[in-house]
Coordinates of C-alpha atoms and ligand atoms in Angstrom, one line a residue:
X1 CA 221.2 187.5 42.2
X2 CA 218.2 189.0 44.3
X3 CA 218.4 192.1 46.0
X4 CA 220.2 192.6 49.5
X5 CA 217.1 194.4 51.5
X6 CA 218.4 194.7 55.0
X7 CA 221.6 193.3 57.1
X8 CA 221.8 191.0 59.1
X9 CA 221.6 191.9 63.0
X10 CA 225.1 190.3 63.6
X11 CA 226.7 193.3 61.1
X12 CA 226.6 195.6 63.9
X13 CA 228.1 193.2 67.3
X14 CA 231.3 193.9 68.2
X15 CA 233.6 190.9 68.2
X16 CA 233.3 190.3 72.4
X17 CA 236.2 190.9 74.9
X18 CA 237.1 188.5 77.5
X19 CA 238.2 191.0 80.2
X20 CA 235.9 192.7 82.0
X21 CA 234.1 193.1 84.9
X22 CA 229.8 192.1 85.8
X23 CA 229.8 196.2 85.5
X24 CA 231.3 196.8 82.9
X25 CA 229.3 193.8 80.9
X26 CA 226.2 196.1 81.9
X27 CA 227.5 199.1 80.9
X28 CA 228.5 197.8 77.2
X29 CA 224.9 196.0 77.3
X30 CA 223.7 199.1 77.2
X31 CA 225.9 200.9 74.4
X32 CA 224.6 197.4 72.2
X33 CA 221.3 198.7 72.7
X34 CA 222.0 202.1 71.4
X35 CA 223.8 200.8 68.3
X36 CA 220.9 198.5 67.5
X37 CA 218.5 201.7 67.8
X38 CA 220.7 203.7 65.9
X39 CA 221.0 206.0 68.9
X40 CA 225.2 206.3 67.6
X41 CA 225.5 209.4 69.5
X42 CA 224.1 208.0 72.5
X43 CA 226.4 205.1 72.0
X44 CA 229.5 207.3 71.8
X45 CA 228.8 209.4 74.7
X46 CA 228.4 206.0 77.0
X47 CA 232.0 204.5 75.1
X48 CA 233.6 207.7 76.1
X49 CA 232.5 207.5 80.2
X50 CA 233.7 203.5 79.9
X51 CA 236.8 204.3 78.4
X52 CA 237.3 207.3 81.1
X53 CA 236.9 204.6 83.7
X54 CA 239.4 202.3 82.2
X55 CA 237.7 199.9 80.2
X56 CA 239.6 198.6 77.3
X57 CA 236.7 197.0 75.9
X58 CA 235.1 200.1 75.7
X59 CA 238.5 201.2 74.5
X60 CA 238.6 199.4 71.6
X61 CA 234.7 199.8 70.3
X62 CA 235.3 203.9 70.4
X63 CA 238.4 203.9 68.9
X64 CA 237.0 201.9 65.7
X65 CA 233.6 203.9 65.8
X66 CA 236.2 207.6 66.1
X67 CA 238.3 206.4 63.2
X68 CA 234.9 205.3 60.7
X69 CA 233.1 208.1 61.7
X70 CA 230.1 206.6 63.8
X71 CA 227.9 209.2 65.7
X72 CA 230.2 211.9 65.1
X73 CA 232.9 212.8 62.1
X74 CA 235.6 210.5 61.0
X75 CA 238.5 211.2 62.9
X76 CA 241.4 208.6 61.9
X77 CA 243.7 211.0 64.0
X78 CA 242.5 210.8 66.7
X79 CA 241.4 207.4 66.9
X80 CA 245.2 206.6 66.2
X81 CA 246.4 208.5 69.0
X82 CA 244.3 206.7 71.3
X83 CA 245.0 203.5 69.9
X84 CA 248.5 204.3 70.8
X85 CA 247.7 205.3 74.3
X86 CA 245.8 202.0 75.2
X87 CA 248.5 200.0 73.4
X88 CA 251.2 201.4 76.1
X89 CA 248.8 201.2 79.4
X90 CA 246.9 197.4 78.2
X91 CA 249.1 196.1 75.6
X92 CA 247.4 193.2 74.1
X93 CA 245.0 193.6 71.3
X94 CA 245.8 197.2 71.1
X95 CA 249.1 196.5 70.9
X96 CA 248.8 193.7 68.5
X97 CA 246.9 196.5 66.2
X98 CA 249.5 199.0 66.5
X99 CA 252.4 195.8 65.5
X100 CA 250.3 194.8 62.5
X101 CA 249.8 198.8 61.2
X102 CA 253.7 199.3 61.5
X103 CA 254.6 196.7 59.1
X104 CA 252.1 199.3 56.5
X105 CA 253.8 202.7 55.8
X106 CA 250.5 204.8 56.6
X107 CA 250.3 208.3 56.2
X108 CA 248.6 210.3 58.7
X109 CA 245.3 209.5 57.8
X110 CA 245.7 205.4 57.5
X111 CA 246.5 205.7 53.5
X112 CA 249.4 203.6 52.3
X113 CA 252.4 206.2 51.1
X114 CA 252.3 204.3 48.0
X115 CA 250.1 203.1 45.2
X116 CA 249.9 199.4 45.4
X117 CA 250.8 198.6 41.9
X118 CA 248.8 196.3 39.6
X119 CA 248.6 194.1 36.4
X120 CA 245.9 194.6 33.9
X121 CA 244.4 191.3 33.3
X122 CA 241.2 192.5 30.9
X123 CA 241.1 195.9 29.9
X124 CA 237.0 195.8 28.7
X125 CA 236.3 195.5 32.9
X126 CA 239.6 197.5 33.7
X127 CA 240.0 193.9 35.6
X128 CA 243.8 194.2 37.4
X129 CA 245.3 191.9 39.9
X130 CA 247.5 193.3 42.6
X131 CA 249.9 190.8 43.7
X132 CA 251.2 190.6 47.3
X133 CA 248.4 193.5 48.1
X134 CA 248.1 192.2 51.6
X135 CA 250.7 190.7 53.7
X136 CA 250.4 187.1 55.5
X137 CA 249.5 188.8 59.2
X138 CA 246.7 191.1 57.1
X139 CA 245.1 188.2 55.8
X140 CA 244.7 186.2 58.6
X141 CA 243.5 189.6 60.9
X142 CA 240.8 189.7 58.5
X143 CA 239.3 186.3 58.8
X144 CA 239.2 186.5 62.5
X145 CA 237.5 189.8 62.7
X146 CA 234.4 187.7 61.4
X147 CA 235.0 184.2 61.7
X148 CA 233.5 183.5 65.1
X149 CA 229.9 185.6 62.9
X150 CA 229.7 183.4 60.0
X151 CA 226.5 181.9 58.9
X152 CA 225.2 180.0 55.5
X153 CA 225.3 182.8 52.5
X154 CA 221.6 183.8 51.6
X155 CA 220.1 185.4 48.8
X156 CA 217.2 187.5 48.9
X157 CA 213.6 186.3 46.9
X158 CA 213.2 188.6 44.2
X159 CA 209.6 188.6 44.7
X160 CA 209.4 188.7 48.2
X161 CA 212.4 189.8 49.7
X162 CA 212.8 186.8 52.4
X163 CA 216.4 185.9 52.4
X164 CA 216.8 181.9 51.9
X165 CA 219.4 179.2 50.8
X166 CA 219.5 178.7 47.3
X167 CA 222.0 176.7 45.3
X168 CA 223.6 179.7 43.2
X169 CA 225.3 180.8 46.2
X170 CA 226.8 178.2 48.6
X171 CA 228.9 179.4 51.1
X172 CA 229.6 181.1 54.7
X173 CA 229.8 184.9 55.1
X174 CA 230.0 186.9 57.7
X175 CA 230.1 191.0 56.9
X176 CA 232.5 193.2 58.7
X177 CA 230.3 195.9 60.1
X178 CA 231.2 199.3 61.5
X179 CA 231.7 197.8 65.4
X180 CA 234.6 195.2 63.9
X181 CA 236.2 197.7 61.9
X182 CA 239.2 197.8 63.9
X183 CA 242.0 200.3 62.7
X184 CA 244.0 197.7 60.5
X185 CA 241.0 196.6 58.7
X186 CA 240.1 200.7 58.1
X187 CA 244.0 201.0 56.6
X188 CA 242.9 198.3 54.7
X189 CA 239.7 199.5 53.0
X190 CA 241.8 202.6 52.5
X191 CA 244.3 200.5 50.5
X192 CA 241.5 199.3 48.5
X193 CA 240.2 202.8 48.0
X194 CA 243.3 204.0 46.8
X195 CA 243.7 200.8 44.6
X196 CA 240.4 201.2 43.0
X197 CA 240.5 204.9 42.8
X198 CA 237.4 205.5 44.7
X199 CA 236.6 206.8 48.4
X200 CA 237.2 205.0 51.1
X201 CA 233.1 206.2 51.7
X202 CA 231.9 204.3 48.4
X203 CA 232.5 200.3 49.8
X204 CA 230.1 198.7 51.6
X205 CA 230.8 196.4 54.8
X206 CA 234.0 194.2 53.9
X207 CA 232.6 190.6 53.6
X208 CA 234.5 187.5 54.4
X209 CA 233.4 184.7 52.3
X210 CA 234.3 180.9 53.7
X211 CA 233.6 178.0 50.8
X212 CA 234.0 174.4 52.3
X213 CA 234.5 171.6 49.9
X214 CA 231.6 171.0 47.5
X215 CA 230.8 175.2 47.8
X216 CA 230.9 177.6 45.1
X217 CA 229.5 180.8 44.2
X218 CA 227.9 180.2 40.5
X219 CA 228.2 182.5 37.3
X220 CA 226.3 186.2 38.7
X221 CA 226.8 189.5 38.2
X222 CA 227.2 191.7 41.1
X223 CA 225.2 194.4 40.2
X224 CA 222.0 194.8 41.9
X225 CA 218.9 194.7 40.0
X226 CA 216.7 197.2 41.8
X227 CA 219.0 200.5 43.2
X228 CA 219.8 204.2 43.1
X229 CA 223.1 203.7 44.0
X230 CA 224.5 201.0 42.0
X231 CA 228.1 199.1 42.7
X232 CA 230.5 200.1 40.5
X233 CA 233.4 197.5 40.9
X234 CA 234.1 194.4 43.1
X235 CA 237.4 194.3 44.9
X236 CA 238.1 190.4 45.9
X237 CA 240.8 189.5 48.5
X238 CA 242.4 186.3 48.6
X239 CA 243.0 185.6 52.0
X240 CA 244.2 181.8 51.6
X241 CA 245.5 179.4 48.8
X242 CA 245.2 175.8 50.8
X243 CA 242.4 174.1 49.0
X244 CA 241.8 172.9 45.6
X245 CA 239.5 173.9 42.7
X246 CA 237.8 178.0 43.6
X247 CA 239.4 179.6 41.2
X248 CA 237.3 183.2 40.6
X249 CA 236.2 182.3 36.8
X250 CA 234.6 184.9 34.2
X251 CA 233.0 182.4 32.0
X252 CA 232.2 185.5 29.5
X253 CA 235.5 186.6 29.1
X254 CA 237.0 182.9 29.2
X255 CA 239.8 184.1 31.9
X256 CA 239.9 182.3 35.0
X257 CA 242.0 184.1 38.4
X258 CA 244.0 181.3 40.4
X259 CA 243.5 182.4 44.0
X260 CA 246.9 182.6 45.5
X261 CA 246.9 184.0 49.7
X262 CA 247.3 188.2 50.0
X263 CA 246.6 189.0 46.1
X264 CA 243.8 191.1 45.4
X265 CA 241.4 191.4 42.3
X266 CA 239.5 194.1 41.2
X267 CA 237.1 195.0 38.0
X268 CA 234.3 197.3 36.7
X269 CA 230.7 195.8 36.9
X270 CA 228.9 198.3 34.7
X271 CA 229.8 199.8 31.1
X272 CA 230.3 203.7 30.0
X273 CA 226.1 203.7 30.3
X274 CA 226.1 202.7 33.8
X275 CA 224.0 199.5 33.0
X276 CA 225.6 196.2 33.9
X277 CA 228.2 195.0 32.1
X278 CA 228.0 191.1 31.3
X279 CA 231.6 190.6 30.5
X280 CA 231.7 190.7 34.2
X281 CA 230.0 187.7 34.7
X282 CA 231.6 185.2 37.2
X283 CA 231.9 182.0 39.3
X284 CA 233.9 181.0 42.7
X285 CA 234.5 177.6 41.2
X286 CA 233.2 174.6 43.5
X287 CA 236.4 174.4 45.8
X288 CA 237.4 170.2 45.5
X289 CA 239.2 170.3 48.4
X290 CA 240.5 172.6 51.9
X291 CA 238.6 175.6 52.5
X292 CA 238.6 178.8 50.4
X293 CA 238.8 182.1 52.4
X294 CA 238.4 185.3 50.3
X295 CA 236.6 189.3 51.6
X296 CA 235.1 191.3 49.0
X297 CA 234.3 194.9 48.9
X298 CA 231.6 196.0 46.4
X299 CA 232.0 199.6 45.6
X300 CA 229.4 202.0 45.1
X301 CA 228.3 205.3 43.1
X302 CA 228.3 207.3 45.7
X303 CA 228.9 207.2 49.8
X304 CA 226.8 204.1 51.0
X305 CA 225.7 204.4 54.9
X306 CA 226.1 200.9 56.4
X307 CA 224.3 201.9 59.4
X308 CA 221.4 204.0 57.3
X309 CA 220.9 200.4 55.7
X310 CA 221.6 199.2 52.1
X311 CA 219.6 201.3 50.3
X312 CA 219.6 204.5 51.9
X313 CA 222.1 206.0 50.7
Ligands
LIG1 O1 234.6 183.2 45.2 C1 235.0 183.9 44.3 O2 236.1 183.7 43.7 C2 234.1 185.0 43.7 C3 233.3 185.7 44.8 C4 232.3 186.6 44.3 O3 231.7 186.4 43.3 C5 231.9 187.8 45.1 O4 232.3 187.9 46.2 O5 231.1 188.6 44.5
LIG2 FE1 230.5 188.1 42.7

């Protein structure tokens, strides 16, 4: 429903640090600016004289932006390794990260060793569920990398472009941009990658949907009406299972998916033509009661350049 035209501002803020000193809140200040510009070599190059001089803020923010490839090539090596250096000498977050990817059997380039394996559900939309795809401690690391961002879902005027409320889509998002994804959540989109047999380059920004009782998300496809590079699956996480009602329901095919916390659903959105593929069609069920937590990936054609915006790629 309506086109996405341009992201929000919030997509690219870094979830904040506590710890730092007036200096040092300056100095990242001014590496905010650059992001915003899209000056991402700039940005790096002021990370990299932060982190010199200790700061695990900036620590953090150029170990994500080394491992997704911003302002320079993708370097999930590297980023690792320095992960693992800030986790001995701070501990804390970095060593929370580290914890949470040693539970995940990750090659050396942040891919799981094995295929998750899933069920076919509908084999018109190759729709399969993974069960168990991500662990309690995954699920609950992604809703905080964007809970304290989340803001009423919008939907863009198909005339005009203006994003505004409307009633077809009623719920709280916040997008995981390229400054929150922290190394778990990029083993993560790998894992989804690898899932859906795509590149990890296809997905846009991992959103995190919130409904609250009375919210749903009502019968849509996800395909865009208006692009040159057009999704080519949806990829839903189920990050909770404490409410009632919000089951995801394809009113088309007549098959309704029970949420149930850390399994994962994916299907095609377009037929063998590339045009959209109605049996695709479906709802986030009003939720009756609790709150519904899912993240959804839509996958692309081809690479798609969070920071280049939505359609540039
Ligand atoms: O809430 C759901 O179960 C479906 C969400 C959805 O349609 C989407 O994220 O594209
Ligand atoms: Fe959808």
């Amino acid at each position: 429903m309506g086109r996405i035209r341009q992201y929000p501002p919030h997509l690219f803020l870094p979830r904040r640090q506590a710890r730092h000193t007036a200096g040092m809140t300056e100095a990242i200040t001014q590496v905010l600016r650059h992001l915003a510009a899209r000056e991402l070599s700039e940005a790096r190059s002021t990370l990299r004289h932060l982190a010199q001089a200790g700061d695990p803020e900036a620590s953090l923010l150029e170990v994500t932006l080394t491992a997704n490839g911003t302002g320079g090539a993708p370097d999930w090596r590297k980023a690792f390794a320095q992960l693992a250096d800030c986790g001995a000498r701070f501990g804390g977050e970095f060593a929370d990260q580290l914890a949470l990817m040693e539970q995940m059997d990750l090659d050396r380039d942040g891919y799981p060793k094995r295929l998750p394996e899933g069920d076919l559900i509908d084999a018109s939309i190759q729709m399969q569920r993974f069960e168990g795809f991500l662990s309690p401690a995954e699920c609950a690391f992604i809703a905080r990398t964007a809970s304290d961002i989340l803001a009423p879902s919008m939907v863009a005027d198909a005339r005009t472009g203006a994003f505004k409320a409307h009633p077809v889509r009623r719920s709280s998002e916040a997008p995981i941009g390229p400054t929150r994804e922290a190394l778990p959540i990029q083993a993560i989109l790998r894992r989804i990658a690898k899932a859906s047999g795509t590149a990890v380059t296809q997905g846009e920004a991992l959103t995190v949907l919130h409904y609250a009782p009375g919210q749903e998300y009502r019968p849509h496809l996800d395909t865009l009406p208006d692009t040159a590079n057009q999704r080519q699956k949806t990829f839903i996480l189920y990050l909770n299972d404490a409410f009632d009602g919000g089951a995801t329901h394809f009113d088309v095919l007549g098959i309704t998916v029970k949420p149930r916390a850390g399994d994962a659903l994916v299907f095609d959105l377009v037929g063998q033509h590339g045009s959209p593929a109605m049996a695709a069609r479906h709802a986030g069920l009003p939720v009756t009661a609790g709150a519904k937590w899912i993240a959804t990936r839509w996958i692309r054609a081809r690479p798609f350049d969070v920071w280049r915006g939505p359609e540039a790629a």
